[in-house]
């Protein structure tokens, strides 16, 4: 609800394209926030009854209580940090003359190490039961673990392979991991996690990942996911009521890997495509055919065609003006595949100085280099049962004393209803010292005239061009798979909790 206030109040209008200008509803938004805050406090206090007696925290680091408490505390701290940085435009609005906002790198700088340490607690939460383990020689084990972790993280930092924040996270992670793994009863339970982690690192190295920070993150997330994998397999058939939480944690580990891969390894290209021309990006030939309507029309679509390996896909990103927000709305087209998603986001449509090419009326002639062109007449007819009506232009061409008759055509597109161009060109071949294709660009029926383009000889300039930002996000399906598993696990937990009651 606080996030809704930030985006709808106009506080972030100068910092985020997803934010609204001030809608004059701040009183209502603040009222909603206060109402839900008081409602939450009321539920919290009135639900506490003498029958519900809590128990003191178990400070044994080898107990599930301590692990769960530490994990929740980290989430609370992370939430408070996110709350602070999200509120920075609101805070600086009243403290400084120039409000400022945190950029994405600021969020990543603290969220990255937090995610690594949270993965550590997720790894051991399914293993520890009851009051926890009693470990002998705890002080000496802890000292050895800290020394080993300090040497490893310090060396990586001094070699400038990791940043200071990741070095601190690595020190904490490795220290606690070594302490826990010194117990053989714990080591055997996380074997699957290490196997899954090793597979993930091998795949990442094969795909070209070389940054130590990213490999460390992937390893930590997959160890956490793998630690729950064995328990899920055991519980789902026999005790599904106990499997929901483990399914959530397994999904969380996969989600972390998906978040990293789809953001850190996302690749962007920006292309500029004049109308009825194409450009290449990520092995796709992308053609621009104009727009489905006016940019002042809601949900106006940009007509694109993607071609790769002989197969075509129609892409329809949306680009239109919203009067209420006084800004352009951009909705990307997403082409989904197993290993990556391709995002095609329109950035702008620019009008271009328009040239009709070679425009001739009936009986009119024009000379271009060694060629003389004369438009004789139209040729109307059917282009076949499936293609519909066509219009041709009888063109007489004189070159070096030789006269040729050409018949380029335009015919109606049978796929126009699916968003393709209304007319398609069937060029005629013109031969001279070089070979050219003669296209009909436009028919001026009222004037009895036609405009032609001959690439390489006479160009027909496009009326506009589109600027596209194209990004490829790898492994994003891991993010959605993890999110789905978290949701399913949550549903299972709620269902069986109510069933027991």
Short mmCIF file of C-alpha atoms in Angstrom, two decimals:
data_model
loop_
_atom_site.label_atom_id
_atom_site.label_comp_id
_atom_site.label_asym_id
_atom_site.label_seq_id
_atom_site.Cartn_x
_atom_site.Cartn_y
_atom_site.Cartn_z
CA UNK A 1 0.00 0.00 0.00
CA UNK A 2 2.93 2.32 0.70
CA UNK A 3 4.32 1.43 -2.73
CA UNK A 4 0.96 2.41 -4.25
CA UNK A 5 1.21 5.74 -2.45
CA UNK A 6 4.71 6.37 -3.84
CA UNK A 7 3.74 5.59 -7.44
CA UNK A 8 0.33 7.31 -7.39
CA UNK A 9 1.17 10.42 -5.37
CA UNK A 10 3.58 11.89 -7.90
CA UNK A 11 6.57 11.55 -5.55
CA UNK A 12 8.40 9.37 -8.07
CA UNK A 13 7.12 11.15 -11.19
CA UNK A 14 10.58 12.55 -12.01
CA UNK A 15 12.41 9.31 -11.28
CA UNK A 16 10.39 6.40 -12.67
CA UNK A 17 8.59 5.82 -15.97
CA UNK A 18 6.20 3.54 -14.08
CA UNK A 19 5.05 6.32 -11.76
CA UNK A 20 2.04 8.63 -12.12
CA UNK A 21 1.98 12.40 -11.88
CA UNK A 22 0.19 13.89 -8.87
CA UNK A 23 -3.44 12.78 -9.28
CA UNK A 24 -4.76 14.95 -6.41
CA UNK A 25 -5.65 11.84 -4.38
CA UNK A 26 -2.94 12.03 -1.70
CA UNK A 27 -5.47 12.41 1.12
CA UNK A 28 -7.23 9.21 0.06
CA UNK A 29 -3.93 7.35 -0.33
CA UNK A 30 -2.70 8.42 3.12
CA UNK A 31 -6.08 7.42 4.56
CA UNK A 32 -5.74 3.94 3.04
CA UNK A 33 -2.26 3.55 4.52
CA UNK A 34 -3.34 4.61 7.99
CA UNK A 35 -6.45 2.44 7.80
CA UNK A 36 -4.57 -0.71 6.92
CA UNK A 37 -1.82 0.07 9.44
CA UNK A 38 -4.36 0.39 12.24
CA UNK A 39 -6.17 -2.72 11.02
CA UNK A 40 -2.92 -4.69 11.15
CA UNK A 41 -2.15 -3.46 14.66
CA UNK A 42 -5.66 -4.36 15.76
CA UNK A 43 -5.44 -7.90 14.39
CA UNK A 44 -2.03 -8.33 16.04
CA UNK A 45 -3.08 -7.21 19.52
CA UNK A 46 -6.58 -8.71 19.59
CA UNK A 47 -5.32 -12.07 18.36
CA UNK A 48 -2.98 -12.35 21.33
CA UNK A 49 -4.77 -14.26 24.09
CA UNK A 50 -3.56 -15.76 27.38
CA UNK A 51 -3.91 -19.22 25.86
CA UNK A 52 -1.29 -18.40 23.24
CA UNK A 53 1.92 -18.54 25.21
CA UNK A 54 5.19 -17.96 23.40
CA UNK A 55 8.50 -19.58 24.19
CA UNK A 56 11.94 -18.03 24.57
CA UNK A 57 14.32 -18.07 21.63
CA UNK A 58 16.77 -20.94 21.51
CA UNK A 59 20.19 -19.35 20.99
CA UNK A 60 21.83 -22.62 19.96
CA UNK A 61 23.06 -21.90 16.41
CA UNK A 62 22.50 -25.59 15.60
CA UNK A 63 18.75 -25.31 16.30
CA UNK A 64 15.96 -24.68 13.80
CA UNK A 65 14.56 -21.89 15.99
CA UNK A 66 17.77 -19.91 15.70
CA UNK A 67 18.03 -20.50 11.95
CA UNK A 68 14.42 -19.44 11.33
CA UNK A 69 14.77 -16.37 13.56
CA UNK A 70 18.00 -15.32 11.81
CA UNK A 71 16.43 -15.74 8.37
CA UNK A 72 13.36 -13.69 9.32
CA UNK A 73 15.55 -11.01 10.91
CA UNK A 74 17.52 -10.71 7.66
CA UNK A 75 14.29 -10.32 5.68
CA UNK A 76 13.12 -7.59 8.07
CA UNK A 77 16.44 -5.73 7.78
CA UNK A 78 16.36 -6.07 3.99
CA UNK A 79 12.79 -4.75 3.95
CA UNK A 80 13.76 -1.73 6.05
CA UNK A 81 16.69 -0.93 3.75
CA UNK A 82 14.44 -1.21 0.68
CA UNK A 83 11.88 1.00 2.46
CA UNK A 84 14.53 3.65 3.10
CA UNK A 85 15.90 3.75 -0.46
CA UNK A 86 12.38 3.67 -1.94
CA UNK A 87 11.42 6.61 0.27
CA UNK A 88 14.51 8.63 -0.61
CA UNK A 89 12.65 10.90 -3.10
CA UNK A 90 10.05 11.63 -0.39
CA UNK A 91 12.70 12.25 2.30
CA UNK A 92 14.94 14.46 0.16
CA UNK A 93 11.90 16.36 -1.08
CA UNK A 94 11.62 18.03 2.34
CA UNK A 95 15.30 18.07 3.35
CA UNK A 96 17.01 19.30 0.17
CA UNK A 97 16.08 21.65 -2.69
CA UNK A 98 16.76 18.90 -5.25
CA UNK A 99 15.05 15.55 -4.51
CA UNK A 100 17.05 12.46 -5.45
CA UNK A 101 16.41 8.75 -5.87
CA UNK A 102 18.52 5.62 -5.60
CA UNK A 103 19.42 3.90 -8.85
CA UNK A 104 19.21 0.18 -9.54
CA UNK A 105 22.88 -0.42 -8.70
CA UNK A 106 22.26 0.86 -5.17
CA UNK A 107 19.58 -1.76 -4.57
CA UNK A 108 21.78 -4.47 -6.07
CA UNK A 109 24.75 -3.50 -3.87
CA UNK A 110 22.96 -4.47 -0.65
CA UNK A 111 20.42 -7.01 -1.92
CA UNK A 112 23.12 -9.22 -3.47
CA UNK A 113 24.97 -10.08 -0.20
CA UNK A 114 21.67 -10.34 1.70
CA UNK A 115 20.46 -12.98 -0.75
CA UNK A 116 23.66 -14.99 -0.28
CA UNK A 117 23.35 -15.06 3.52
CA UNK A 118 19.61 -15.82 3.38
CA UNK A 119 20.48 -18.78 1.14
CA UNK A 120 22.81 -20.01 3.90
CA UNK A 121 19.99 -20.18 6.46
CA UNK A 122 17.66 -21.78 3.91
CA UNK A 123 20.26 -24.51 3.42
CA UNK A 124 20.21 -25.69 7.03
CA UNK A 125 16.61 -24.95 8.05
CA UNK A 126 15.25 -28.36 6.90
CA UNK A 127 18.04 -30.33 8.59
CA UNK A 128 17.96 -29.11 12.18
CA UNK A 129 15.21 -30.44 14.44
CA UNK A 130 14.08 -29.87 18.01
CA UNK A 131 16.35 -28.05 20.46
CA UNK A 132 19.34 -28.51 18.13
CA UNK A 133 22.64 -30.32 18.23
CA UNK A 134 25.17 -30.23 21.02
CA UNK A 135 28.58 -29.68 19.49
CA UNK A 136 31.86 -30.26 21.25
CA UNK A 137 34.84 -27.91 20.94
CA UNK A 138 32.63 -25.19 19.54
CA UNK A 139 35.11 -22.36 20.15
CA UNK A 140 38.01 -24.07 18.40
CA UNK A 141 35.78 -25.07 15.47
CA UNK A 142 34.49 -21.53 15.13
CA UNK A 143 38.01 -20.08 15.26
CA UNK A 144 39.28 -22.42 12.56
CA UNK A 145 36.21 -21.72 10.39
CA UNK A 146 36.62 -17.94 10.68
CA UNK A 147 40.34 -18.11 9.85
CA UNK A 148 39.72 -20.22 6.74
CA UNK A 149 36.85 -17.98 5.62
CA UNK A 150 38.89 -14.84 6.28
CA UNK A 151 41.81 -16.12 4.21
CA UNK A 152 39.57 -17.06 1.26
CA UNK A 153 37.41 -13.92 1.25
CA UNK A 154 40.41 -11.66 1.98
CA UNK A 155 42.44 -13.15 -0.87
CA UNK A 156 39.58 -12.76 -3.34
CA UNK A 157 39.10 -9.14 -2.26
CA UNK A 158 42.81 -8.29 -2.46
CA UNK A 159 42.95 -9.83 -5.93
CA UNK A 160 40.01 -7.55 -6.82
CA UNK A 161 37.85 -10.51 -7.78
CA UNK A 162 35.03 -9.51 -5.42
CA UNK A 163 33.82 -6.25 -3.86
CA UNK A 164 34.06 -5.41 -0.17
CA UNK A 165 30.35 -6.13 0.44
CA UNK A 166 30.61 -9.57 -1.18
CA UNK A 167 33.83 -10.21 0.77
CA UNK A 168 31.96 -9.58 4.03
CA UNK A 169 29.08 -11.79 2.88
CA UNK A 170 31.57 -14.51 1.88
CA UNK A 171 33.25 -14.29 5.29
CA UNK A 172 29.93 -14.78 7.09
CA UNK A 173 28.72 -17.47 4.69
CA UNK A 174 31.90 -19.54 4.67
CA UNK A 175 32.43 -19.26 8.44
CA UNK A 176 28.96 -20.55 9.28
CA UNK A 177 29.04 -23.13 6.47
CA UNK A 178 32.34 -24.61 7.70
CA UNK A 179 31.09 -24.70 11.31
CA UNK A 180 27.94 -26.56 10.29
CA UNK A 181 29.70 -28.96 7.94
CA UNK A 182 32.11 -29.94 10.71
CA UNK A 183 29.20 -32.04 11.99
CA UNK A 184 29.02 -35.24 9.94
CA UNK A 185 25.29 -35.61 10.60
CA UNK A 186 24.70 -32.30 8.80
CA UNK A 187 27.19 -32.89 5.99
CA UNK A 188 25.38 -35.94 4.61
CA UNK A 189 22.09 -34.02 4.36
CA UNK A 190 23.48 -31.25 2.14
CA UNK A 191 25.26 -33.54 -0.31
CA UNK A 192 22.47 -33.14 -2.89
CA UNK A 193 22.77 -29.40 -2.54
CA UNK A 194 26.47 -29.49 -3.36
CA UNK A 195 25.81 -31.76 -6.35
CA UNK A 196 23.14 -29.39 -7.71
CA UNK A 197 25.44 -26.44 -7.04
CA UNK A 198 28.33 -28.10 -8.91
CA UNK A 199 26.07 -28.76 -11.89
CA UNK A 200 24.92 -25.14 -11.87
CA UNK A 201 28.47 -23.79 -11.74
CA UNK A 202 29.58 -26.08 -14.59
CA UNK A 203 26.66 -24.89 -16.72
CA UNK A 204 27.41 -21.25 -15.84
CA UNK A 205 31.09 -21.67 -16.76
CA UNK A 206 30.09 -23.35 -20.02
CA UNK A 207 27.85 -20.38 -20.82
CA UNK A 208 30.72 -17.96 -20.25
CA UNK A 209 30.17 -16.77 -16.66
CA UNK A 210 33.56 -15.89 -15.15
CA UNK A 211 32.73 -13.39 -12.39
CA UNK A 212 33.50 -14.93 -8.98
CA UNK A 213 30.65 -12.96 -7.36
CA UNK A 214 28.08 -14.45 -9.72
CA UNK A 215 29.45 -17.99 -9.38
CA UNK A 216 29.36 -17.63 -5.59
CA UNK A 217 25.76 -16.42 -5.73
CA UNK A 218 24.69 -19.29 -8.00
CA UNK A 219 26.44 -21.82 -5.75
CA UNK A 220 24.79 -20.48 -2.58
CA UNK A 221 21.30 -20.41 -4.13
CA UNK A 222 21.54 -23.94 -5.59
CA UNK A 223 22.97 -25.42 -2.38
CA UNK A 224 19.91 -24.02 -0.60
CA UNK A 225 17.55 -25.43 -3.25
CA UNK A 226 19.27 -28.83 -3.29
CA UNK A 227 19.13 -29.18 0.49
CA UNK A 228 15.33 -29.21 0.28
CA UNK A 229 15.13 -31.43 -2.79
CA UNK A 230 15.64 -34.74 -0.96
CA UNK A 231 13.07 -33.84 1.71
CA UNK A 232 10.48 -32.86 -0.91
CA UNK A 233 10.90 -36.23 -2.64
CA UNK A 234 10.41 -38.02 0.69
CA UNK A 235 7.47 -35.96 1.97
CA UNK A 236 5.32 -35.38 -1.13
CA UNK A 237 4.03 -38.99 -1.49
CA UNK A 238 3.67 -39.76 2.23
CA UNK A 239 3.41 -36.48 4.16
CA UNK A 240 2.32 -33.73 1.75
CA UNK A 241 1.25 -31.66 4.75
CA UNK A 242 4.95 -31.22 5.60
CA UNK A 243 6.20 -30.61 2.05
CA UNK A 244 4.78 -27.12 1.44
CA UNK A 245 7.45 -25.15 3.29
CA UNK A 246 10.27 -27.11 1.68
CA UNK A 247 8.72 -26.55 -1.75
CA UNK A 248 8.70 -22.80 -1.05
CA UNK A 249 12.37 -22.83 -0.08
CA UNK A 250 13.34 -24.94 -3.10
CA UNK A 251 11.50 -22.50 -5.36
CA UNK A 252 13.19 -19.56 -3.63
CA UNK A 253 16.63 -20.96 -4.50
CA UNK A 254 15.66 -21.38 -8.16
CA UNK A 255 14.12 -17.92 -8.19
CA UNK A 256 17.38 -16.35 -6.96
CA UNK A 257 19.31 -17.98 -9.82
CA UNK A 258 16.66 -16.80 -12.30
CA UNK A 259 16.81 -13.24 -10.97
CA UNK A 260 20.59 -13.13 -11.29
CA UNK A 261 20.72 -14.70 -14.75
CA UNK A 262 17.91 -12.59 -16.23
CA UNK A 263 19.32 -9.30 -14.90
CA UNK A 264 23.11 -9.62 -14.74
CA UNK A 265 23.39 -11.47 -18.06
CA UNK A 266 20.68 -9.60 -19.93
CA UNK A 267 21.98 -8.23 -23.26
CA UNK A 268 20.50 -5.15 -24.96
CA UNK A 269 20.58 -3.89 -28.52
CA UNK A 270 18.95 -0.77 -29.90
CA UNK A 271 17.87 -0.76 -33.53
CA UNK A 272 16.38 1.92 -35.78
CA UNK A 273 14.12 0.59 -38.55
CA UNK A 274 12.50 2.75 -41.28
CA UNK A 275 9.02 1.66 -42.32
CA UNK A 276 8.86 -1.35 -44.65
CA UNK A 277 12.52 -2.10 -44.01
CA UNK A 278 14.24 -4.49 -41.65
CA UNK A 279 17.17 -4.67 -39.30
CA UNK A 280 18.94 -7.51 -37.49
CA UNK A 281 19.21 -8.18 -33.75
CA UNK A 282 20.01 -11.42 -31.90
CA UNK A 283 19.90 -13.44 -35.14
CA UNK A 284 16.38 -12.14 -35.92
CA UNK A 285 15.47 -10.09 -39.00
CA UNK A 286 13.00 -7.50 -37.69
CA UNK A 287 10.77 -5.67 -40.18
CA UNK A 288 8.69 -2.58 -39.35
CA UNK A 289 5.33 -2.14 -41.13
CA UNK A 290 3.97 0.97 -39.44
CA UNK A 291 1.34 1.17 -36.72
CA UNK A 292 -2.10 -0.31 -36.28
CA UNK A 293 -3.59 3.12 -35.59
CA UNK A 294 -2.71 6.54 -34.23
CA UNK A 295 -0.34 6.93 -31.29
CA UNK A 296 -3.12 8.99 -29.69
CA UNK A 297 -5.27 5.84 -29.69
CA UNK A 298 -5.15 3.62 -26.60
CA UNK A 299 -3.39 0.26 -27.08
CA UNK A 300 -2.00 1.36 -30.45
CA UNK A 301 0.18 -1.44 -31.80
CA UNK A 302 3.45 -1.28 -33.70
CA UNK A 303 3.44 -3.79 -36.54
CA UNK A 304 6.63 -5.85 -36.55
CA UNK A 305 7.62 -9.15 -38.12
CA UNK A 306 10.38 -11.35 -36.68
CA UNK A 307 12.06 -13.86 -38.97
CA UNK A 308 14.61 -16.50 -38.01
CA UNK A 309 15.58 -19.71 -39.79
CA UNK A 310 12.70 -19.35 -42.24
CA UNK A 311 9.95 -18.99 -39.61
CA UNK A 312 8.06 -15.75 -39.03
CA UNK A 313 6.39 -14.34 -35.93
CA UNK A 314 4.21 -11.22 -35.76
CA UNK A 315 5.27 -8.96 -32.88
CA UNK A 316 2.89 -6.32 -31.54
CA UNK A 317 4.46 -4.06 -28.90
CA UNK A 318 2.22 -1.17 -27.84
CA UNK A 319 3.09 2.51 -28.01
CA UNK A 320 0.54 5.25 -27.35
CA UNK A 321 0.01 8.58 -25.60
CA UNK A 322 -1.91 8.86 -22.33
CA UNK A 323 -3.39 12.31 -21.87
CA UNK A 324 -4.00 11.84 -18.14
CA UNK A 325 -0.34 11.08 -17.46
CA UNK A 326 0.96 13.40 -20.21
CA UNK A 327 3.41 10.74 -21.31
CA UNK A 328 3.89 7.87 -23.71
CA UNK A 329 2.95 4.34 -22.64
CA UNK A 330 5.27 1.58 -23.83
CA UNK A 331 4.35 -2.08 -23.52
CA UNK A 332 6.96 -4.53 -24.82
CA UNK A 333 6.33 -7.62 -26.88
CA UNK A 334 7.82 -10.74 -25.30
CA UNK A 335 8.85 -13.74 -27.37
CA UNK A 336 9.18 -16.62 -24.97
CA UNK A 337 11.45 -19.60 -25.40
CA UNK A 338 12.86 -22.31 -23.15
CA UNK A 339 16.26 -20.75 -22.46
CA UNK A 340 15.57 -17.02 -22.78
CA UNK A 341 12.89 -14.41 -23.39
CA UNK A 342 13.26 -11.72 -26.04
CA UNK A 343 11.84 -8.33 -25.02
CA UNK A 344 11.05 -5.84 -27.80
CA UNK A 345 10.24 -2.45 -26.33
CA UNK A 346 9.39 0.61 -28.49
CA UNK A 347 11.27 3.76 -27.53
CA UNK A 348 10.08 6.26 -30.13
CA UNK A 349 8.54 6.71 -33.58
CA UNK A 350 10.17 9.48 -35.60
CA UNK A 351 8.64 11.16 -38.63
CA UNK A 352 10.98 11.39 -41.64
CA UNK A 353 11.06 13.79 -44.61
CA UNK A 354 8.94 11.96 -47.15
CA UNK A 355 10.02 11.30 -50.75
CA UNK A 356 7.56 9.41 -52.97
CA UNK A 357 10.31 7.96 -55.19
CA UNK A 358 9.61 8.10 -58.94
CA UNK A 359 6.04 9.36 -59.41
CA UNK A 360 4.52 9.08 -62.92
CA UNK A 361 1.04 9.79 -64.26
CA UNK A 362 -0.39 7.88 -67.25
CA UNK A 363 1.62 8.65 -70.37
CA UNK A 364 4.26 10.55 -68.39
CA UNK A 365 7.97 9.82 -68.85
CA UNK A 366 11.04 10.44 -66.73
CA UNK A 367 14.74 9.76 -67.23
CA UNK A 368 16.96 8.33 -64.48
CA UNK A 369 20.62 7.81 -65.43
CA UNK A 370 20.62 5.61 -68.61
CA UNK A 371 16.98 4.56 -68.20
CA UNK A 372 13.84 6.26 -69.48
CA UNK A 373 10.62 5.22 -67.72
CA UNK A 374 7.11 5.71 -69.12
CA UNK A 375 3.95 4.77 -67.24
CA UNK A 376 1.47 3.30 -69.76
CA UNK A 377 -1.58 2.18 -67.77
CA UNK A 378 -2.93 0.22 -64.82
CA UNK A 379 -3.47 -3.55 -64.98
CA UNK A 380 -6.29 -4.62 -62.66
CA UNK A 381 -7.04 -8.22 -61.88
CA UNK A 382 -7.12 -11.07 -59.43
CA UNK A 383 -3.91 -12.39 -57.96
CA UNK A 384 -5.38 -15.81 -57.20
CA UNK A 385 -8.13 -17.13 -55.01
CA UNK A 386 -6.13 -16.88 -51.82
CA UNK A 387 -4.38 -13.53 -52.36
CA UNK A 388 -7.35 -11.43 -53.48
CA UNK A 389 -7.25 -8.35 -55.71
CA UNK A 390 -4.07 -6.99 -57.28
CA UNK A 391 -3.14 -3.83 -59.17
CA UNK A 392 -0.28 -3.68 -61.65
CA UNK A 393 1.43 -0.83 -63.45
CA UNK A 394 2.49 -1.28 -67.10
CA UNK A 395 5.85 0.41 -67.29
CA UNK A 396 7.82 0.92 -70.52
CA UNK A 397 11.58 1.17 -70.00
CA UNK A 398 14.06 2.31 -72.69
CA UNK A 399 17.74 1.52 -72.16
CA UNK A 400 20.51 1.72 -74.82
CA UNK A 401 17.91 1.70 -77.59
CA UNK A 402 16.12 -1.36 -76.24
CA UNK A 403 12.52 -1.15 -75.00
CA UNK A 404 11.22 -3.50 -72.28
CA UNK A 405 7.76 -3.69 -70.75
CA UNK A 406 7.60 -4.35 -67.00
CA UNK A 407 4.60 -5.18 -64.82
CA UNK A 408 5.26 -4.69 -61.08
CA UNK A 409 2.24 -5.38 -58.87
CA UNK A 410 0.66 -4.72 -55.49
CA UNK A 411 -1.67 -7.40 -54.16
CA UNK A 412 -3.83 -7.61 -51.07
CA UNK A 413 -2.33 -9.42 -48.11
CA UNK A 414 -4.46 -12.40 -46.96
CA UNK A 415 -2.93 -12.02 -43.46
CA UNK A 416 -3.79 -8.34 -43.09
CA UNK A 417 -6.47 -9.20 -40.51
CA UNK A 418 -3.73 -10.56 -38.22
CA UNK A 419 -1.98 -7.21 -38.25
CA UNK A 420 0.21 -7.50 -41.35
CA UNK A 421 0.46 -4.80 -44.04
CA UNK A 422 -2.63 -4.40 -46.21
CA UNK A 423 -0.74 -4.70 -49.50
CA UNK A 424 2.31 -6.69 -50.56
CA UNK A 425 4.71 -5.87 -53.39
CA UNK A 426 5.54 -8.16 -56.29
CA UNK A 427 8.47 -6.46 -58.04
CA UNK A 428 9.40 -6.68 -61.71
CA UNK A 429 12.98 -7.35 -62.77
CA UNK A 430 14.84 -4.58 -64.62
CA UNK A 431 18.09 -5.54 -66.35
CA UNK A 432 20.82 -3.25 -67.60
CA UNK A 433 24.47 -3.05 -66.64
CA UNK A 434 23.10 -4.21 -63.27
CA UNK A 435 19.89 -5.92 -62.21
CA UNK A 436 17.23 -3.99 -60.27
CA UNK A 437 13.83 -4.72 -58.70
CA UNK A 438 11.05 -2.28 -59.60
CA UNK A 439 8.46 -1.89 -56.80
CA UNK A 440 5.14 -0.07 -56.69
CA UNK A 441 5.18 2.03 -53.53
CA UNK A 442 1.88 3.87 -53.79
CA UNK A 443 -1.09 4.19 -56.14
CA UNK A 444 -2.64 7.65 -56.54
CA UNK A 445 -5.97 6.56 -58.01
CA UNK A 446 -7.45 10.07 -58.07
CA UNK A 447 -4.49 11.37 -60.09
CA UNK A 448 -4.09 8.26 -62.24
CA UNK A 449 -0.48 8.09 -61.05
CA UNK A 450 1.89 5.60 -59.42
CA UNK A 451 5.09 6.00 -57.41
CA UNK A 452 7.89 3.50 -57.94
CA UNK A 453 11.03 2.63 -56.02
CA UNK A 454 14.04 0.86 -57.51
CA UNK A 455 16.54 0.03 -54.73
CA UNK A 456 20.01 1.02 -55.88
CA UNK A 457 18.61 3.41 -58.50
CA UNK A 458 15.59 5.26 -57.09
CA UNK A 459 14.91 5.14 -53.36
CA UNK A 460 11.53 5.59 -51.75
CA UNK A 461 12.06 7.10 -48.32
CA UNK A 462 10.01 5.80 -45.43
CA UNK A 463 7.49 8.18 -43.82
CA UNK A 464 8.72 7.23 -40.35
CA UNK A 465 11.04 4.97 -38.42
CA UNK A 466 10.78 3.13 -35.13
CA UNK A 467 13.44 2.95 -32.42
CA UNK A 468 13.37 -0.35 -30.56
CA UNK A 469 15.19 -1.50 -27.45
CA UNK A 470 15.64 -5.26 -27.73
CA UNK A 471 16.88 -7.29 -24.77
CA UNK A 472 17.51 -10.99 -24.31
CA UNK A 473 16.98 -12.25 -20.76
CA UNK A 474 18.43 -15.74 -20.25
CA UNK A 475 17.13 -18.31 -17.74
CA UNK A 476 14.14 -16.14 -16.86
CA UNK A 477 12.00 -19.29 -16.84
CA UNK A 478 13.90 -20.30 -13.69
CA UNK A 479 12.54 -17.14 -12.09
CA UNK A 480 8.96 -17.98 -13.06
CA UNK A 481 9.39 -21.65 -12.10
CA UNK A 482 10.72 -20.66 -8.68
CA UNK A 483 7.92 -18.14 -8.17
CA UNK A 484 5.31 -20.75 -9.12
CA UNK A 485 6.79 -23.29 -6.69
CA UNK A 486 6.76 -20.70 -3.91
CA UNK A 487 3.07 -20.03 -4.60
CA UNK A 488 2.19 -23.75 -4.71
CA UNK A 489 4.10 -24.38 -1.49
CA UNK A 490 2.30 -21.51 0.20
CA UNK A 491 -1.09 -22.85 -0.93
CA UNK A 492 -0.19 -26.31 0.43
CA UNK A 493 0.84 -24.88 3.80
CA UNK A 494 -2.37 -22.84 4.14
CA UNK A 495 -4.57 -25.75 3.01
CA UNK A 496 -3.15 -28.30 5.44
CA UNK A 497 -3.04 -25.76 8.29
CA UNK A 498 -6.77 -25.09 7.94
CA UNK A 499 -7.44 -28.80 7.44
CA UNK A 500 -5.83 -29.58 10.80
CA UNK A 501 -7.92 -26.94 12.52
#
